[in-house]
Amino acid sequence: MATWLWIVIVIVVVLIALAAAMAARRRRTMALRERFGPEYDRTVGTREDQRAAEADLRGRERERARLDIKPLSEAARVRYTEEWRVIQQNFVDQPEEATTAGYDLVNRVMAERGYPMRDFDARADLVSVDHPDVVENYRVAHGIHERARQHQASTEDLREALLRYRSLFEELLRADDHAAVPAGRAVPEPRRPVSDPALSDRPVSDRPVSDGPVSDGPVGNRPARSQQATEVEASDDAH
């Protein structure tokens, strides 16, 4: 066989191997995108390149596979749902304390299900494997919680944090992969001064938490119990 023909054969084989490798990589990328959703784009944006980001995500999958994550018992789901209901009620008078209680409750549920409770970033990475659609809510809520510990979060910030914690809480309480246990009513909103714009019960967003100063003042500037209770009771009667 002529030398040039051997060269052509080698080139064809190399091209076929390259095409197969590229196709396999595209399949891996599509599988990761499908599994992680918005978390895939976030990870790519925080890494040096796409290859490093995908290696990170595959590492999370391997670590998650080594864990024994188990569902909650029916009794535990009922108990935790009632605890969350009480937390939401307490938010009216004590938004900072209620948000901290929500943070602690989410962590207790995660621990009971089998997630290792080490540093937050590692915990969030593991959550992203099972709950990629709400893990960013978990991160944002944690950021607000850290600001609240320094008394640098407004009441509206705290309300947003509790809403975001609730999105993960409901996922963690799932009895199976199809239906989540409702966590109660929307977080009640304390009465604001007449000069403030009305605050809507908007859906949880994915906007990042600003590290700058808040405009609503310290958390301690809250209205009296009688005003808040009146508003919540009126809202309940409307329903």
PDB file of C-alpha atoms in Angstrom:
ATOM      1  CA  MET A   1       0.000   0.000   0.000  1.00  0.00           C
ATOM      2  CA  ALA A   2       1.294   3.417  -0.901  1.00  0.00           C
ATOM      3  CA  THR A   3       2.705   5.602   1.868  1.00  0.00           C
ATOM      4  CA  TRP A   4       0.316   8.436   1.123  1.00  0.00           C
ATOM      5  CA  LEU A   5      -2.629   6.081   1.613  1.00  0.00           C
ATOM      6  CA  TRP A   6      -1.367   5.122   5.066  1.00  0.00           C
ATOM      7  CA  ILE A   7      -1.075   8.798   5.907  1.00  0.00           C
ATOM      8  CA  VAL A   8      -4.665   9.393   4.820  1.00  0.00           C
ATOM      9  CA  ILE A   9      -5.865   6.457   6.912  1.00  0.00           C
ATOM     10  CA  VAL A  10      -4.037   7.741   9.993  1.00  0.00           C
ATOM     11  CA  ILE A  11      -5.477  11.226   9.523  1.00  0.00           C
ATOM     12  CA  VAL A  12      -8.998   9.823   9.152  1.00  0.00           C
ATOM     13  CA  VAL A  13      -8.620   7.693  12.284  1.00  0.00           C
ATOM     14  CA  VAL A  14      -7.330  10.690  14.255  1.00  0.00           C
ATOM     15  CA  LEU A  15     -10.212  12.856  13.043  1.00  0.00           C
ATOM     16  CA  ILE A  16     -12.736  10.168  13.984  1.00  0.00           C
ATOM     17  CA  ALA A  17     -11.178   9.865  17.460  1.00  0.00           C
ATOM     18  CA  LEU A  18     -11.279  13.646  17.925  1.00  0.00           C
ATOM     19  CA  ALA A  19     -14.904  13.801  16.783  1.00  0.00           C
ATOM     20  CA  ALA A  20     -15.832  10.998  19.202  1.00  0.00           C
ATOM     21  CA  ALA A  21     -14.048  12.754  22.062  1.00  0.00           C
ATOM     22  CA  MET A  22     -15.792  16.048  21.296  1.00  0.00           C
ATOM     23  CA  ALA A  23     -19.167  14.312  21.091  1.00  0.00           C
ATOM     24  CA  ALA A  24     -18.562  12.594  24.444  1.00  0.00           C
ATOM     25  CA  ARG A  25     -17.627  15.910  26.029  1.00  0.00           C
ATOM     26  CA  ARG A  26     -20.759  17.559  24.636  1.00  0.00           C
ATOM     27  CA  ARG A  27     -22.863  14.746  26.109  1.00  0.00           C
ATOM     28  CA  ARG A  28     -21.207  15.215  29.504  1.00  0.00           C
ATOM     29  CA  THR A  29     -21.805  18.954  29.301  1.00  0.00           C
ATOM     30  CA  MET A  30     -25.468  18.464  28.380  1.00  0.00           C
ATOM     31  CA  ALA A  31     -25.918  15.992  31.247  1.00  0.00           C
ATOM     32  CA  LEU A  32     -24.390  18.447  33.729  1.00  0.00           C
ATOM     33  CA  ARG A  33     -26.501  21.326  32.409  1.00  0.00           C
ATOM     34  CA  GLU A  34     -29.632  19.224  32.723  1.00  0.00           C
ATOM     35  CA  ARG A  35     -28.823  18.133  36.254  1.00  0.00           C
ATOM     36  CA  PHE A  36     -27.572  21.423  37.691  1.00  0.00           C
ATOM     37  CA  GLY A  37     -29.579  23.952  35.703  1.00  0.00           C
ATOM     38  CA  PRO A  38     -28.762  27.528  36.813  1.00  0.00           C
ATOM     39  CA  GLU A  39     -26.063  26.187  39.132  1.00  0.00           C
ATOM     40  CA  TYR A  40     -24.117  25.060  36.057  1.00  0.00           C
ATOM     41  CA  ASP A  41     -23.960  28.610  34.682  1.00  0.00           C
ATOM     42  CA  ARG A  42     -23.076  30.015  38.099  1.00  0.00           C
ATOM     43  CA  THR A  43     -20.210  27.555  38.530  1.00  0.00           C
ATOM     44  CA  VAL A  44     -18.843  28.234  35.047  1.00  0.00           C
ATOM     45  CA  GLY A  45     -18.938  31.943  35.849  1.00  0.00           C
ATOM     46  CA  THR A  46     -16.914  31.504  39.033  1.00  0.00           C
ATOM     47  CA  ARG A  47     -14.242  29.175  37.609  1.00  0.00           C
ATOM     48  CA  GLU A  48     -11.304  29.786  35.304  1.00  0.00           C
ATOM     49  CA  ASP A  49     -12.881  27.908  32.424  1.00  0.00           C
ATOM     50  CA  GLN A  50     -15.655  25.499  31.528  1.00  0.00           C
ATOM     51  CA  ARG A  51     -13.466  22.430  32.000  1.00  0.00           C
ATOM     52  CA  ALA A  52     -12.613  23.397  35.600  1.00  0.00           C
ATOM     53  CA  ALA A  53     -16.258  24.165  36.354  1.00  0.00           C
ATOM     54  CA  GLU A  54     -17.434  20.801  35.040  1.00  0.00           C
ATOM     55  CA  ALA A  55     -14.725  19.013  37.027  1.00  0.00           C
ATOM     56  CA  ASP A  56     -16.041  20.802  40.130  1.00  0.00           C
ATOM     57  CA  LEU A  57     -19.611  19.713  39.435  1.00  0.00           C
ATOM     58  CA  ARG A  58     -18.586  16.101  38.794  1.00  0.00           C
ATOM     59  CA  GLY A  59     -16.672  16.177  42.074  1.00  0.00           C
ATOM     60  CA  ARG A  60     -19.840  17.258  43.861  1.00  0.00           C
ATOM     61  CA  GLU A  61     -21.708  14.370  42.279  1.00  0.00           C
ATOM     62  CA  ARG A  62     -19.073  11.877  43.448  1.00  0.00           C
ATOM     63  CA  GLU A  63     -19.122  13.222  46.990  1.00  0.00           C
ATOM     64  CA  ARG A  64     -22.918  13.221  47.074  1.00  0.00           C
ATOM     65  CA  ALA A  65     -22.952   9.594  45.866  1.00  0.00           C
ATOM     66  CA  ARG A  66     -20.946   8.592  48.938  1.00  0.00           C
ATOM     67  CA  LEU A  67     -23.573  10.021  51.298  1.00  0.00           C
ATOM     68  CA  ASP A  68     -26.610   8.223  52.655  1.00  0.00           C
ATOM     69  CA  ILE A  69     -29.270  10.921  52.250  1.00  0.00           C
ATOM     70  CA  LYS A  70     -32.555   9.577  53.548  1.00  0.00           C
ATOM     71  CA  PRO A  71     -36.076  11.043  53.529  1.00  0.00           C
ATOM     72  CA  LEU A  72     -37.721  12.244  56.708  1.00  0.00           C
ATOM     73  CA  SER A  73     -40.329  10.181  58.496  1.00  0.00           C
ATOM     74  CA  GLU A  74     -43.917  11.362  58.300  1.00  0.00           C
ATOM     75  CA  ALA A  75     -43.812  12.327  61.987  1.00  0.00           C
ATOM     76  CA  ALA A  76     -40.684  14.406  61.432  1.00  0.00           C
ATOM     77  CA  ARG A  77     -42.234  16.201  58.436  1.00  0.00           C
ATOM     78  CA  VAL A  78     -45.327  17.090  60.445  1.00  0.00           C
ATOM     79  CA  ARG A  79     -43.220  18.279  63.390  1.00  0.00           C
ATOM     80  CA  TYR A  80     -40.919  20.418  61.272  1.00  0.00           C
ATOM     81  CA  THR A  81     -43.832  21.896  59.316  1.00  0.00           C
ATOM     82  CA  GLU A  82     -45.440  23.004  62.570  1.00  0.00           C
ATOM     83  CA  GLU A  83     -42.141  24.510  63.737  1.00  0.00           C
ATOM     84  CA  TRP A  84     -41.921  26.498  60.521  1.00  0.00           C
ATOM     85  CA  ARG A  85     -45.475  27.755  60.952  1.00  0.00           C
ATOM     86  CA  VAL A  86     -44.575  29.084  64.399  1.00  0.00           C
ATOM     87  CA  ILE A  87     -41.439  30.734  63.016  1.00  0.00           C
ATOM     88  CA  GLN A  88     -43.477  32.569  60.386  1.00  0.00           C
ATOM     89  CA  GLN A  89     -45.923  33.767  63.033  1.00  0.00           C
ATOM     90  CA  ASN A  90     -43.073  35.002  65.213  1.00  0.00           C
ATOM     91  CA  PHE A  91     -41.623  36.961  62.307  1.00  0.00           C
ATOM     92  CA  VAL A  92     -44.298  39.631  62.823  1.00  0.00           C
ATOM     93  CA  ASP A  93     -42.860  40.673  66.195  1.00  0.00           C
ATOM     94  CA  GLN A  94     -39.296  39.353  66.005  1.00  0.00           C
ATOM     95  CA  PRO A  95     -38.072  39.227  62.382  1.00  0.00           C
ATOM     96  CA  GLU A  96     -34.390  38.902  63.264  1.00  0.00           C
ATOM     97  CA  GLU A  97     -34.954  36.107  65.773  1.00  0.00           C
ATOM     98  CA  ALA A  98     -37.402  34.329  63.464  1.00  0.00           C
ATOM     99  CA  THR A  99     -34.959  34.406  60.555  1.00  0.00           C
ATOM    100  CA  THR A 100     -32.245  32.925  62.774  1.00  0.00           C
ATOM    101  CA  ALA A 101     -34.703  30.237  63.870  1.00  0.00           C
ATOM    102  CA  GLY A 102     -35.465  29.492  60.208  1.00  0.00           C
ATOM    103  CA  TYR A 103     -31.740  29.123  59.509  1.00  0.00           C
ATOM    104  CA  ASP A 104     -31.348  26.751  62.460  1.00  0.00           C
ATOM    105  CA  LEU A 105     -34.392  24.716  61.452  1.00  0.00           C
ATOM    106  CA  VAL A 106     -33.163  24.239  57.886  1.00  0.00           C
ATOM    107  CA  ASN A 107     -29.807  23.064  59.248  1.00  0.00           C
ATOM    108  CA  ARG A 108     -31.469  20.599  61.626  1.00  0.00           C
ATOM    109  CA  VAL A 109     -33.523  19.129  58.803  1.00  0.00           C
ATOM    110  CA  MET A 110     -30.411  18.794  56.639  1.00  0.00           C
ATOM    111  CA  ALA A 111     -28.521  17.077  59.450  1.00  0.00           C
ATOM    112  CA  GLU A 112     -31.369  14.621  60.081  1.00  0.00           C
ATOM    113  CA  ARG A 113     -31.515  13.742  56.403  1.00  0.00           C
ATOM    114  CA  GLY A 114     -27.800  12.961  56.416  1.00  0.00           C
ATOM    115  CA  TYR A 115     -25.997  15.986  54.986  1.00  0.00           C
ATOM    116  CA  PRO A 116     -22.608  16.621  56.633  1.00  0.00           C
ATOM    117  CA  MET A 117     -22.822  19.905  58.534  1.00  0.00           C
ATOM    118  CA  ARG A 118     -19.353  21.281  57.966  1.00  0.00           C
ATOM    119  CA  ASP A 119     -18.547  24.678  56.466  1.00  0.00           C
ATOM    120  CA  PHE A 120     -21.328  26.441  54.610  1.00  0.00           C
ATOM    121  CA  ASP A 121     -19.790  26.487  51.121  1.00  0.00           C
ATOM    122  CA  ALA A 122     -19.213  22.726  51.117  1.00  0.00           C
ATOM    123  CA  ARG A 123     -22.755  22.177  52.404  1.00  0.00           C
ATOM    124  CA  ALA A 124     -24.220  24.406  49.689  1.00  0.00           C
ATOM    125  CA  ASP A 125     -22.244  22.523  47.038  1.00  0.00           C
ATOM    126  CA  LEU A 126     -23.797  19.242  48.175  1.00  0.00           C
ATOM    127  CA  VAL A 127     -27.267  20.795  48.263  1.00  0.00           C
ATOM    128  CA  SER A 128     -26.739  21.914  44.657  1.00  0.00           C
ATOM    129  CA  VAL A 129     -26.594  18.291  43.523  1.00  0.00           C
ATOM    130  CA  ASP A 130     -30.037  17.420  44.902  1.00  0.00           C
ATOM    131  CA  HIS A 131     -31.696  20.861  44.811  1.00  0.00           C
ATOM    132  CA  PRO A 132     -30.011  22.945  42.101  1.00  0.00           C
ATOM    133  CA  ASP A 133     -33.047  25.179  41.568  1.00  0.00           C
ATOM    134  CA  VAL A 134     -33.061  26.525  45.135  1.00  0.00           C
ATOM    135  CA  VAL A 135     -29.419  26.380  46.223  1.00  0.00           C
ATOM    136  CA  GLU A 136     -28.871  30.003  45.175  1.00  0.00           C
ATOM    137  CA  ASN A 137     -31.756  30.982  47.471  1.00  0.00           C
ATOM    138  CA  TYR A 138     -29.914  29.174  50.252  1.00  0.00           C
ATOM    139  CA  ARG A 139     -26.720  31.108  49.554  1.00  0.00           C
ATOM    140  CA  VAL A 140     -28.476  34.485  49.402  1.00  0.00           C
ATOM    141  CA  ALA A 141     -30.409  33.777  52.603  1.00  0.00           C
ATOM    142  CA  HIS A 142     -27.165  32.827  54.330  1.00  0.00           C
ATOM    143  CA  GLY A 143     -25.592  36.102  53.229  1.00  0.00           C
ATOM    144  CA  ILE A 144     -28.491  38.055  54.721  1.00  0.00           C
ATOM    145  CA  HIS A 145     -28.258  35.964  57.887  1.00  0.00           C
ATOM    146  CA  GLU A 146     -24.582  36.872  58.255  1.00  0.00           C
ATOM    147  CA  ARG A 147     -25.416  40.560  57.824  1.00  0.00           C
ATOM    148  CA  ALA A 148     -28.225  40.265  60.357  1.00  0.00           C
ATOM    149  CA  ARG A 149     -25.743  38.946  62.935  1.00  0.00           C
ATOM    150  CA  GLN A 150     -24.004  42.313  62.598  1.00  0.00           C
ATOM    151  CA  HIS A 151     -27.390  44.109  62.743  1.00  0.00           C
ATOM    152  CA  GLN A 152     -26.930  45.299  59.161  1.00  0.00           C
ATOM    153  CA  ALA A 153     -30.076  43.812  57.612  1.00  0.00           C
ATOM    154  CA  SER A 154     -33.424  45.551  57.256  1.00  0.00           C
ATOM    155  CA  THR A 155     -36.759  43.939  58.084  1.00  0.00           C
ATOM    156  CA  GLU A 156     -37.426  43.477  54.373  1.00  0.00           C
ATOM    157  CA  ASP A 157     -34.011  41.815  53.966  1.00  0.00           C
ATOM    158  CA  LEU A 158     -34.919  39.407  56.763  1.00  0.00           C
ATOM    159  CA  ARG A 159     -38.286  38.678  55.213  1.00  0.00           C
ATOM    160  CA  GLU A 160     -36.569  37.861  51.922  1.00  0.00           C
ATOM    161  CA  ALA A 161     -34.103  35.582  53.730  1.00  0.00           C
ATOM    162  CA  LEU A 162     -36.938  33.656  55.380  1.00  0.00           C
ATOM    163  CA  LEU A 163     -38.725  33.261  52.039  1.00  0.00           C
ATOM    164  CA  ARG A 164     -35.536  31.933  50.488  1.00  0.00           C
ATOM    165  CA  TYR A 165     -34.908  29.553  53.394  1.00  0.00           C
ATOM    166  CA  ARG A 166     -38.463  28.330  52.958  1.00  0.00           C
ATOM    167  CA  SER A 167     -37.831  27.349  49.335  1.00  0.00           C
ATOM    168  CA  LEU A 168     -35.092  24.926  50.457  1.00  0.00           C
ATOM    169  CA  PHE A 169     -37.025  23.853  53.549  1.00  0.00           C
ATOM    170  CA  GLU A 170     -39.958  22.708  51.401  1.00  0.00           C
ATOM    171  CA  GLU A 171     -37.591  20.766  49.146  1.00  0.00           C
ATOM    172  CA  LEU A 172     -35.977  19.049  52.122  1.00  0.00           C
ATOM    173  CA  LEU A 173     -39.383  18.011  53.471  1.00  0.00           C
ATOM    174  CA  ARG A 174     -40.368  16.187  50.304  1.00  0.00           C
ATOM    175  CA  ALA A 175     -41.808  12.742  51.028  1.00  0.00           C
ATOM    176  CA  ASP A 176     -40.723  11.694  47.521  1.00  0.00           C
ATOM    177  CA  ASP A 177     -39.465  13.316  44.344  1.00  0.00           C
ATOM    178  CA  HIS A 178     -42.826  14.675  43.272  1.00  0.00           C
ATOM    179  CA  ALA A 179     -44.586  16.717  45.947  1.00  0.00           C
ATOM    180  CA  ALA A 180     -43.341  19.069  48.622  1.00  0.00           C
ATOM    181  CA  VAL A 181     -45.052  19.583  51.954  1.00  0.00           C
ATOM    182  CA  PRO A 182     -46.450  23.146  52.168  1.00  0.00           C
ATOM    183  CA  ALA A 183     -44.694  25.209  54.810  1.00  0.00           C
ATOM    184  CA  GLY A 184     -47.641  27.401  55.717  1.00  0.00           C
ATOM    185  CA  ARG A 185     -48.742  30.888  54.734  1.00  0.00           C
ATOM    186  CA  ALA A 186     -46.572  33.540  53.212  1.00  0.00           C
ATOM    187  CA  VAL A 187     -44.266  35.284  55.641  1.00  0.00           C
ATOM    188  CA  PRO A 188     -46.303  38.092  57.253  1.00  0.00           C
ATOM    189  CA  GLU A 189     -45.106  41.609  56.649  1.00  0.00           C
ATOM    190  CA  PRO A 190     -44.775  44.053  59.574  1.00  0.00           C
ATOM    191  CA  ARG A 191     -46.552  47.397  59.161  1.00  0.00           C
ATOM    192  CA  ARG A 192     -44.392  50.069  57.557  1.00  0.00           C
ATOM    193  CA  PRO A 193     -44.595  53.843  58.131  1.00  0.00           C
ATOM    194  CA  VAL A 194     -47.027  55.621  55.810  1.00  0.00           C
ATOM    195  CA  SER A 195     -44.116  57.361  54.084  1.00  0.00           C
ATOM    196  CA  ASP A 196     -42.587  54.033  53.016  1.00  0.00           C
ATOM    197  CA  PRO A 197     -43.628  52.444  49.710  1.00  0.00           C
ATOM    198  CA  ALA A 198     -45.830  49.390  50.085  1.00  0.00           C
ATOM    199  CA  LEU A 199     -43.921  46.126  50.142  1.00  0.00           C
ATOM    200  CA  SER A 200     -45.402  43.410  47.983  1.00  0.00           C
ATOM    201  CA  ASP A 201     -45.393  39.691  48.715  1.00  0.00           C
ATOM    202  CA  ARG A 202     -43.307  39.144  45.613  1.00  0.00           C
ATOM    203  CA  PRO A 203     -41.939  35.730  44.645  1.00  0.00           C
ATOM    204  CA  VAL A 204     -38.459  34.806  45.706  1.00  0.00           C
ATOM    205  CA  SER A 205     -35.950  36.209  43.220  1.00  0.00           C
ATOM    206  CA  ASP A 206     -32.420  35.185  42.337  1.00  0.00           C
ATOM    207  CA  ARG A 207     -30.905  38.640  42.625  1.00  0.00           C
ATOM    208  CA  PRO A 208     -27.602  38.794  44.522  1.00  0.00           C
ATOM    209  CA  VAL A 209     -27.435  40.260  47.977  1.00  0.00           C
ATOM    210  CA  SER A 210     -25.792  43.651  48.083  1.00  0.00           C
ATOM    211  CA  ASP A 211     -22.892  44.049  50.474  1.00  0.00           C
ATOM    212  CA  GLY A 212     -23.515  47.759  50.751  1.00  0.00           C
ATOM    213  CA  PRO A 213     -25.363  49.546  53.540  1.00  0.00           C
ATOM    214  CA  VAL A 214     -29.082  49.011  53.830  1.00  0.00           C
ATOM    215  CA  SER A 215     -31.494  51.888  53.545  1.00  0.00           C
ATOM    216  CA  ASP A 216     -34.163  50.825  56.030  1.00  0.00           C
ATOM    217  CA  GLY A 217     -32.147  51.417  59.164  1.00  0.00           C
ATOM    218  CA  PRO A 218     -31.342  48.957  61.948  1.00  0.00           C
ATOM    219  CA  VAL A 219     -33.451  45.910  62.546  1.00  0.00           C
ATOM    220  CA  GLY A 220     -34.461  47.167  65.954  1.00  0.00           C
ATOM    221  CA  ASN A 221     -36.696  49.920  64.500  1.00  0.00           C
ATOM    222  CA  ARG A 222     -39.854  47.813  64.402  1.00  0.00           C
ATOM    223  CA  PRO A 223     -43.476  48.839  64.939  1.00  0.00           C
ATOM    224  CA  ALA A 224     -45.441  47.950  68.034  1.00  0.00           C
ATOM    225  CA  ARG A 225     -47.123  44.562  68.487  1.00  0.00           C
ATOM    226  CA  SER A 226     -50.645  45.920  68.310  1.00  0.00           C
ATOM    227  CA  GLN A 227     -50.127  47.458  64.857  1.00  0.00           C
ATOM    228  CA  GLN A 228     -48.492  44.334  63.424  1.00  0.00           C
ATOM    229  CA  ALA A 229     -51.065  41.959  64.900  1.00  0.00           C
ATOM    230  CA  THR A 230     -53.917  44.070  63.510  1.00  0.00           C
ATOM    231  CA  GLU A 231     -52.481  43.921  60.016  1.00  0.00           C
ATOM    232  CA  VAL A 232     -51.856  40.177  60.095  1.00  0.00           C
ATOM    233  CA  GLU A 233     -55.333  39.460  61.486  1.00  0.00           C
ATOM    234  CA  ALA A 234     -56.893  41.634  58.792  1.00  0.00           C
ATOM    235  CA  SER A 235     -54.923  39.780  56.140  1.00  0.00           C
ATOM    236  CA  ASP A 236     -56.054  36.413  57.549  1.00  0.00           C
ATOM    237  CA  ASP A 237     -59.710  37.539  57.596  1.00  0.00           C
ATOM    238  CA  ALA A 238     -59.456  38.535  53.957  1.00  0.00           C
ATOM    239  CA  HIS A 239     -58.564  34.956  53.094  1.00  0.00           C
TER     240      HIS A 239
END
